[in-house]
């Protein structure tokens, strides 16, 4: 297998470090619009970097992506950029005849008149609209294959296949007890993506009603996370699982709730009130004259790079899927989860916990595709594949998952 990895930020760098320890691929090209960042990701691998190359590419330039795939004869493109670049990379992989994986799907657009009740353009709609083209050519686009979405969806498939006869509700719940020394506000993941998913209207799925929206941060609940993290208040957030799981798993209700914390929520609300969550360019004074810039990009530039926070971070992060239903006629409720301790991920890989947890899952998926354990064509989510091979291989990577009967 020959892989083009686009994006050499925190997650992309973690992907390279995890993949370097596995033998399933022949070449991984690490590409970024900042060549120095791609080179740094490869150089950091040391002797393990023999199968890696650094390249410069603009993820928004579809033709350049196609050319790079062709030049290195890559079989698959792994997208480790933010969601703005999903569609050019998705189309570029299809044009080049390469498989495609991402960790976040094409962007949504709220309903123009009833944004807090009805869906407009949903996450992934642009990708699923092209599913027939992928199927026609026999190509595979595996979408939403990070941790959430990704591993959380694998858990949903596992629960449906092996743990339940009937599922009442699948609720993805994400929480952590991470702290960052020296910062009052320092998100552990891309603030661009965090703003996008937290301030858009969350989507909920119910059988018979389909997908609908609610207000941001709605339906707060306290969820008790395992392995010492403890109780965290979680709220509804827009996320891909709600759009993916019902396509392949039969459940009466699907939700996603994120443990953000009151201070984090209030900060996001303030950014929204000030218009600093916007992506439309504004003109501001500059030393050399007026400068056109996106307010959200300004926010991102003012905050520390999440990839650099590892040594300042303490605690654990948990991603998991809470499933309720019946088994053999009796009620059952389980929480399937994956916890990463920041101290472990820093010591073992030099990557902070959140980016490492995101990165390990697409690498596992790539290995399953390389070995033929996972096969398919079209635009598919993680739920479309058998869960057990993935969970077994994740454990073999040294990062086991857990299950708690509720």
Short mmCIF file of C-alpha atoms in Angstrom, two decimals, residues 6 10 25 30 50 88 107 118 149 157 169 195-196 198 205 221 252 259 282 290 315 321 326 363 368 383 387 403 405:
data_model
loop_
_atom_site.label_atom_id
_atom_site.label_comp_id
_atom_site.label_asym_id
_atom_site.label_seq_id
_atom_site.Cartn_x
_atom_site.Cartn_y
_atom_site.Cartn_z
CA UNK A 6 -2.49 15.28 3.55
CA UNK A 10 -0.96 17.41 15.25
CA UNK A 25 2.49 -0.05 3.76
CA UNK A 30 3.35 13.34 4.19
CA UNK A 50 12.75 5.37 5.53
CA UNK A 88 -11.34 18.88 -3.00
CA UNK A 107 -19.53 20.69 6.11
CA UNK A 118 -34.93 21.26 10.63
CA UNK A 149 -16.63 9.80 14.37
CA UNK A 157 -21.67 -1.76 14.92
CA UNK A 169 -30.76 4.41 21.81
CA UNK A 195 -16.23 26.12 16.69
CA UNK A 196 -17.81 24.50 13.65
CA UNK A 198 -20.16 23.29 18.75
CA UNK A 205 -32.01 11.10 14.90
CA UNK A 221 -26.77 15.73 31.33
CA UNK A 252 -34.67 4.15 17.61
CA UNK A 259 -18.36 17.17 27.79
CA UNK A 282 -13.28 40.79 6.85
CA UNK A 290 -5.62 46.56 4.58
CA UNK A 315 -5.22 13.77 32.57
CA UNK A 321 -20.68 4.84 22.81
CA UNK A 326 -32.57 -5.52 25.07
CA UNK A 363 -4.09 3.90 10.79
CA UNK A 368 -7.43 -3.54 7.65
CA UNK A 383 -20.48 0.99 10.59
CA UNK A 387 -16.30 -4.37 14.06
CA UNK A 403 -16.88 -2.05 28.14
CA UNK A 405 -22.27 -2.59 32.02
#
